[in-house]
CSV table of C-alpha atoms in Angstrom, one decimal:
chain,number,residue,atom,x,y,z
F,9,UNK,CA,86.5,67.2,0.8
F,10,UNK,CA,83.4,69.1,1.1
F,11,UNK,CA,80.2,67.0,0.8
F,12,UNK,CA,78.8,69.9,-1.4
F,13,UNK,CA,81.4,69.2,-4.2
F,14,UNK,CA,80.4,65.4,-4.4
F,15,UNK,CA,76.6,66.3,-4.4
F,16,UNK,CA,76.9,69.1,-6.8
F,17,UNK,CA,78.8,67.1,-9.2
F,18,UNK,CA,76.3,64.1,-8.9
F,19,UNK,CA,73.3,66.4,-9.5
F,20,UNK,CA,73.2,66.1,-13.3
F,21,UNK,CA,69.9,66.4,-14.6
F,22,UNK,CA,66.6,68.1,-14.7
F,23,UNK,CA,63.7,65.9,-13.8
F,24,UNK,CA,60.3,66.9,-15.2
F,25,UNK,CA,57.7,64.9,-13.2
F,26,UNK,CA,55.3,63.1,-15.7
F,27,UNK,CA,52.6,60.4,-15.1
F,28,UNK,CA,55.2,57.7,-15.8
F,29,UNK,CA,56.9,58.4,-12.5
F,30,UNK,CA,56.5,56.0,-9.6
F,31,UNK,CA,55.8,52.4,-9.9
F,32,UNK,CA,53.4,49.7,-8.9
F,33,UNK,CA,50.3,50.4,-6.9
F,34,UNK,CA,49.9,53.8,-5.7
F,35,UNK,CA,52.3,55.4,-8.2
F,36,UNK,CA,52.0,56.8,-11.9
F,37,UNK,CA,48.9,58.9,-11.5
F,38,UNK,CA,48.8,62.7,-11.2
F,39,UNK,CA,48.4,64.0,-7.6
F,40,UNK,CA,46.3,67.0,-6.6
F,41,UNK,CA,47.7,70.5,-5.9
F,42,UNK,CA,49.1,69.8,-2.3
F,43,UNK,CA,52.6,69.1,-1.3
F,44,UNK,CA,53.2,67.9,2.3
F,45,UNK,CA,56.4,68.9,4.2
F,46,UNK,CA,57.3,66.3,6.6
F,47,UNK,CA,60.2,66.7,9.2
F,48,UNK,CA,62.7,64.0,9.9
F,49,UNK,CA,61.2,62.6,13.1
F,50,UNK,CA,57.5,63.1,12.7
F,51,UNK,CA,55.4,60.1,12.1
F,52,UNK,CA,52.9,62.0,9.9
F,53,UNK,CA,49.2,61.4,9.4
F,54,UNK,CA,47.7,57.8,8.9
F,55,UNK,CA,51.0,56.0,9.6
F,56,UNK,CA,51.3,52.2,8.7
F,57,UNK,CA,53.3,51.3,11.8
F,58,UNK,CA,54.9,52.7,14.8
F,59,UNK,CA,58.4,54.1,14.4
F,60,UNK,CA,61.2,51.6,13.3
F,61,UNK,CA,63.9,54.3,13.5
F,62,UNK,CA,66.6,52.6,15.4
F,63,UNK,CA,68.6,55.8,16.2
F,64,UNK,CA,67.0,59.0,16.3
F,65,UNK,CA,67.3,60.7,12.9
F,66,UNK,CA,69.0,63.9,13.4
F,67,UNK,CA,67.9,66.6,11.1
F,68,UNK,CA,70.9,68.3,9.3
F,69,UNK,CA,71.3,71.5,7.1
F,70,UNK,CA,70.7,70.3,3.4
F,71,UNK,CA,73.6,70.8,1.1
F,72,UNK,CA,73.0,73.8,-0.9
F,73,UNK,CA,72.9,73.0,-4.6
F,74,UNK,CA,74.4,75.6,-7.1
F,75,UNK,CA,72.0,77.6,-8.9
F,76,UNK,CA,71.3,77.0,-12.5
F,77,UNK,CA,73.0,79.8,-14.7
F,78,UNK,CA,71.0,81.7,-17.3
F,79,UNK,CA,67.5,80.8,-15.7
F,80,UNK,CA,65.0,82.7,-13.6
F,81,UNK,CA,62.6,81.2,-10.9
F,82,UNK,CA,60.6,78.4,-12.3
F,83,UNK,CA,56.8,78.6,-12.2
F,84,UNK,CA,56.5,74.8,-12.4
F,85,UNK,CA,56.7,72.8,-9.2
F,86,UNK,CA,57.1,69.7,-11.3
F,87,UNK,CA,60.5,70.6,-12.5
F,88,UNK,CA,63.1,69.5,-9.8
F,89,UNK,CA,66.7,68.5,-9.8
F,90,UNK,CA,67.6,64.6,-9.9
F,91,UNK,CA,70.3,62.9,-8.2
F,92,UNK,CA,71.2,59.2,-9.1
F,93,UNK,CA,70.8,56.9,-6.3
F,94,UNK,CA,74.4,55.8,-6.4
F,95,UNK,CA,75.8,59.3,-5.8
F,96,UNK,CA,78.4,59.3,-3.2
F,97,UNK,CA,77.2,61.3,-0.1
F,98,UNK,CA,73.6,61.5,-1.2
F,99,UNK,CA,72.9,59.3,1.9
F,100,UNK,CA,74.4,59.4,5.4
F,101,UNK,CA,74.2,57.7,8.8
F,102,UNK,CA,76.5,56.1,11.4
F,103,UNK,CA,79.0,53.6,10.6
F,104,UNK,CA,78.2,50.0,11.8
F,105,UNK,CA,74.8,51.4,13.0
F,106,UNK,CA,71.5,50.8,11.1
F,107,UNK,CA,69.0,53.8,11.3
F,108,UNK,CA,66.1,51.5,10.8
F,109,UNK,CA,65.1,48.3,12.7
F,110,UNK,CA,64.0,46.1,9.8
F,111,UNK,CA,62.8,43.1,11.8
F,112,UNK,CA,60.7,45.5,13.9
F,113,UNK,CA,59.1,46.7,10.7
F,114,UNK,CA,58.5,43.2,9.5
F,115,UNK,CA,56.9,42.2,12.8
F,116,UNK,CA,54.6,45.2,12.8
F,117,UNK,CA,53.3,44.7,9.4
F,118,UNK,CA,52.9,41.0,9.9
F,119,UNK,CA,50.8,41.5,12.9
F,120,UNK,CA,48.3,43.5,10.9
F,121,UNK,CA,47.4,41.6,7.7
F,122,UNK,CA,45.3,44.5,6.2
F,123,UNK,CA,48.2,46.9,6.5
F,124,UNK,CA,50.7,44.3,5.2
F,125,UNK,CA,48.4,43.8,2.1
F,126,UNK,CA,48.0,47.6,1.4
F,127,UNK,CA,51.6,48.1,1.9
F,128,UNK,CA,52.5,45.1,-0.6
F,129,UNK,CA,50.0,46.7,-3.2
F,130,UNK,CA,51.8,49.9,-3.3
F,131,UNK,CA,55.3,48.3,-4.1
F,132,UNK,CA,53.8,45.6,-6.5
F,133,UNK,CA,54.4,42.7,-4.0
F,134,UNK,CA,52.6,39.8,-2.9
F,135,UNK,CA,51.8,40.2,0.8
F,136,UNK,CA,53.9,37.1,1.5
F,137,UNK,CA,56.8,38.7,-0.1
F,138,UNK,CA,57.0,41.7,2.3
F,139,UNK,CA,59.7,40.4,4.8
F,140,UNK,CA,62.1,39.4,2.1
F,141,UNK,CA,61.6,42.6,0.3
F,142,UNK,CA,62.1,44.6,3.4
F,143,UNK,CA,65.5,42.6,4.2
F,144,UNK,CA,66.7,43.4,0.7
F,145,UNK,CA,66.6,47.2,1.3
F,146,UNK,CA,69.4,49.2,2.7
F,147,UNK,CA,68.8,51.6,5.9
F,148,UNK,CA,70.3,55.1,5.3
F,149,UNK,CA,69.5,58.8,6.2
F,150,UNK,CA,68.6,61.4,3.5
F,151,UNK,CA,71.2,64.1,3.2
F,152,UNK,CA,68.9,66.3,1.0
F,153,UNK,CA,65.3,67.4,1.3
F,154,UNK,CA,63.6,64.8,-1.1
F,155,UNK,CA,60.5,64.7,-3.0
F,156,UNK,CA,58.5,61.3,-2.9
F,157,UNK,CA,55.0,59.9,-3.3
F,158,UNK,CA,54.2,59.1,0.3
F,159,UNK,CA,51.3,56.7,1.4
F,160,UNK,CA,49.3,56.6,4.5
F,161,UNK,CA,46.8,53.9,5.6
F,162,UNK,CA,43.2,54.7,6.0
F,163,UNK,CA,40.0,52.7,5.9
F,164,UNK,CA,41.9,49.6,4.9
F,165,UNK,CA,43.6,50.9,1.9
F,166,UNK,CA,46.7,53.0,0.9
F,167,UNK,CA,46.3,56.7,0.2
F,168,UNK,CA,48.8,58.5,-1.8
F,169,UNK,CA,50.2,62.0,-1.4
F,170,UNK,CA,53.1,64.1,-2.4
F,171,UNK,CA,55.7,64.8,0.2
F,172,UNK,CA,59.2,66.5,0.8
F,173,UNK,CA,61.0,64.4,3.4
F,174,UNK,CA,63.5,66.5,5.5
F,175,UNK,CA,67.1,65.8,5.3
F,176,UNK,CA,68.0,63.4,8.1
F,177,UNK,CA,65.0,61.3,7.6
F,178,UNK,CA,65.6,57.5,7.9
F,179,UNK,CA,64.6,55.5,4.9
F,180,UNK,CA,65.1,52.2,3.5
F,181,UNK,CA,66.4,52.3,-0.1
F,182,UNK,CA,66.3,49.6,-2.8
F,183,UNK,CA,69.3,48.5,-4.9
F,184,UNK,CA,68.9,51.5,-7.3
F,185,UNK,CA,69.2,53.9,-4.4
F,186,UNK,CA,65.5,54.8,-4.5
F,187,UNK,CA,63.8,55.5,-1.1
F,188,UNK,CA,61.0,52.8,-0.5
F,189,UNK,CA,60.2,53.0,3.0
F,190,UNK,CA,59.9,55.8,5.7
F,191,UNK,CA,61.1,54.3,8.9
F,192,UNK,CA,59.5,56.6,11.4
F,193,UNK,CA,56.1,55.5,10.3
F,194,UNK,CA,56.6,52.4,8.0
F,195,UNK,CA,54.9,54.2,5.1
F,196,UNK,CA,55.8,52.8,1.7
F,197,UNK,CA,57.4,55.3,-0.8
F,198,UNK,CA,57.5,55.6,-4.5
F,199,UNK,CA,58.8,58.1,-7.1
F,200,UNK,CA,57.0,61.5,-7.0
F,201,UNK,CA,54.3,62.3,-9.7
F,202,UNK,CA,53.0,65.6,-11.1
F,203,UNK,CA,51.0,68.1,-9.1
F,204,UNK,CA,48.2,70.0,-10.7
F,205,UNK,CA,47.6,73.7,-10.7
F,206,UNK,CA,48.9,76.1,-8.1
F,207,UNK,CA,50.8,74.3,-5.5
F,208,UNK,CA,49.6,74.5,-1.8
F,209,UNK,CA,52.2,73.8,0.8
F,210,UNK,CA,51.0,71.9,3.7
F,211,UNK,CA,52.9,71.4,7.0
F,212,UNK,CA,55.5,73.5,8.8
F,213,UNK,CA,58.5,74.2,6.8
F,214,UNK,CA,61.8,73.6,8.8
F,215,UNK,CA,64.4,76.5,9.1
F,216,UNK,CA,66.8,75.3,6.3
F,217,UNK,CA,64.0,74.4,4.0
F,218,UNK,CA,64.2,75.9,0.4
F,219,UNK,CA,62.4,74.6,-2.6
F,220,UNK,CA,65.4,75.1,-4.9
F,221,UNK,CA,67.4,72.4,-2.8
F,222,UNK,CA,64.6,69.8,-3.1
F,223,UNK,CA,65.7,66.9,-5.2
F,224,UNK,CA,64.2,63.7,-6.5
F,225,UNK,CA,66.2,60.6,-6.4
F,226,UNK,CA,66.5,58.9,-9.9
F,227,UNK,CA,67.3,55.1,-10.1
F,228,UNK,CA,71.1,54.2,-10.5
F,229,UNK,CA,71.5,52.8,-14.0
F,230,UNK,CA,72.8,49.7,-12.6
F,231,UNK,CA,72.2,48.0,-9.1
F,232,UNK,CA,74.5,49.4,-6.4
F,233,UNK,CA,76.8,47.0,-4.7
F,234,UNK,CA,78.0,49.5,-2.0
F,235,UNK,CA,76.6,52.9,-1.0
F,236,UNK,CA,79.2,55.5,-0.3
F,237,UNK,CA,77.7,57.4,2.9
F,238,UNK,CA,78.7,60.3,5.1
F,239,UNK,CA,78.5,60.6,8.9
F,240,UNK,CA,77.9,64.3,9.6
F,241,UNK,CA,78.7,63.8,13.4
F,242,UNK,CA,82.4,62.4,12.8
F,243,UNK,CA,82.7,63.7,9.2
F,244,UNK,CA,83.8,60.3,8.3
F,245,UNK,CA,83.0,58.6,4.9
F,246,UNK,CA,82.1,54.8,4.8
F,247,UNK,CA,80.7,52.2,2.3
F,248,UNK,CA,77.6,50.1,3.2
F,249,UNK,CA,77.0,46.8,1.0
F,250,UNK,CA,73.6,47.1,-0.2
F,251,UNK,CA,71.0,45.1,1.5
F,252,UNK,CA,73.0,45.2,4.9
F,253,UNK,CA,72.2,46.9,8.1
F,254,UNK,CA,75.7,48.1,9.0
F,255,UNK,CA,77.7,45.1,10.0
F,256,UNK,CA,79.9,45.1,7.0
F,257,UNK,CA,80.4,48.9,6.8
F,258,UNK,CA,84.0,49.9,5.9
F,259,UNK,CA,85.7,53.4,6.2
F,260,UNK,CA,86.5,55.0,3.0
F,261,UNK,CA,87.9,58.1,1.4
F,262,UNK,CA,85.8,59.4,-1.4
F,263,UNK,CA,87.2,60.8,-4.7
F,264,UNK,CA,85.7,63.8,-6.7
F,265,UNK,CA,83.4,62.4,-9.2
F,266,UNK,CA,84.3,62.6,-12.9
F,267,UNK,CA,84.1,66.2,-14.4
F,268,UNK,CA,84.0,67.8,-11.0
F,269,UNK,CA,86.8,69.5,-8.8
F,270,UNK,CA,86.6,71.7,-5.7
F,271,UNK,CA,87.3,74.7,-7.9
F,272,UNK,CA,84.7,74.2,-10.5
F,273,UNK,CA,81.9,72.1,-8.9
F,274,UNK,CA,79.6,75.0,-8.6
F,275,UNK,CA,80.0,76.4,-11.9
F,276,UNK,CA,80.8,74.0,-14.7
F,277,UNK,CA,81.2,71.5,-16.3
F,278,UNK,CA,77.9,70.9,-18.3
F,279,UNK,CA,78.1,67.2,-17.3
F,280,UNK,CA,77.9,68.0,-13.7
F,281,UNK,CA,75.9,71.1,-13.1
F,282,UNK,CA,72.2,71.1,-12.4
F,283,UNK,CA,70.1,72.7,-15.0
F,284,UNK,CA,66.8,73.0,-13.3
F,285,UNK,CA,65.4,76.1,-11.5
F,286,UNK,CA,63.7,76.5,-8.2
F,287,UNK,CA,60.1,75.3,-8.1
F,288,UNK,CA,57.4,77.8,-7.3
F,289,UNK,CA,55.9,76.3,-4.1
F,290,UNK,CA,58.3,78.0,-1.8
F,291,UNK,CA,56.1,80.9,-1.9
F,292,UNK,CA,53.1,79.2,-0.5
F,293,UNK,CA,52.3,79.7,3.2
F,294,UNK,CA,52.7,76.9,5.3
F,295,UNK,CA,49.9,75.0,6.9
F,296,UNK,CA,49.1,72.3,9.6
F,297,UNK,CA,46.6,70.7,7.5
F,298,UNK,CA,46.9,66.8,7.2
F,299,UNK,CA,46.2,64.7,4.1
F,300,UNK,CA,43.1,63.4,5.7
F,301,UNK,CA,41.7,66.9,6.0
F,302,UNK,CA,41.9,68.0,2.5
F,303,UNK,CA,41.3,67.1,-1.1
F,304,UNK,CA,44.6,65.5,-1.6
F,305,UNK,CA,45.0,61.7,-1.2
F,306,UNK,CA,46.3,61.6,1.4
F,307,UNK,CA,84.6,55.3,15.3
F,308,UNK,CA,86.2,53.6,15.9
F,309,UNK,CA,88.9,55.0,13.5
F,310,UNK,CA,90.7,52.5,11.4
F,311,UNK,CA,92.8,52.8,8.2
F,312,UNK,CA,91.0,53.4,5.1
F,313,UNK,CA,89.9,50.1,3.5
F,314,UNK,CA,91.4,49.5,0.0
F,315,UNK,CA,87.9,49.1,-1.6
F,316,UNK,CA,86.9,51.6,-4.3
F,317,UNK,CA,85.3,54.6,-2.8
F,318,UNK,CA,82.6,55.4,-5.1
F,319,UNK,CA,79.2,53.4,-5.1
F,320,UNK,CA,79.9,50.3,-7.2
F,321,UNK,CA,77.5,48.6,-9.6
F,322,UNK,CA,76.7,45.1,-8.8
F,323,UNK,CA,77.9,42.2,-10.8
């Protein structure tokens, strides 16, 4: 089954970014007018740590999302498409292989108390709680270009800026499927927040980049027990238990989500078709300007396992 069928059926809502987006620490406040494009393997400016990406993240062509019918181009970059964090195929990777070295990330932050404290403040943690928190996350790779609030570290504090992370980026996600750490730089991540005014795109766009295909990950309504993931190299599907690093991965065969089929996933039904329009930021010229230089804050093959193929809510 085509990956696009599953993703298209899972993209079910329009997200209008508001000041309530985000969480503790650096989230929840409106950003400036800059949006930074960050390719899968780049560390970016003001990284918290060196890369903890265990296997080089391979940028892949993002799944094209069907256009919303009856709408013209959006003039509001704060209107994006949302995908629930439990959606089958939203994330990918290699079965039995972790895309991030969580223990390396823990050691790097532990060796620099100031960074560890700032990292914890973004995510609403006590500094002593960072190791346990990181071990509770799940390593995956993005399968869609994804909007987030990113955070650098400068002058002893966290600096927030709005980013689009390229498909193929290795991240750690929480039990609702929300990206919380970017592995190539150790940066903490939160939900995106609004941009003000005319959007200025910073950084170099990759060849497959289209603003109309950028999504925001909405939290799954219930904790996810197993993420249904896709391996683009082998075209296999597998499940990964939340909070594990690949050792318990199981091959699986996904089903079409309710209300979708290969024949109708890009047209109807109303419960499975994106309703948002492309954001206007795609028309902005790219720049190499960094956040610190601007006004913005900165197979083995085996028989399919009998377990259910869709992401399962916990308990």
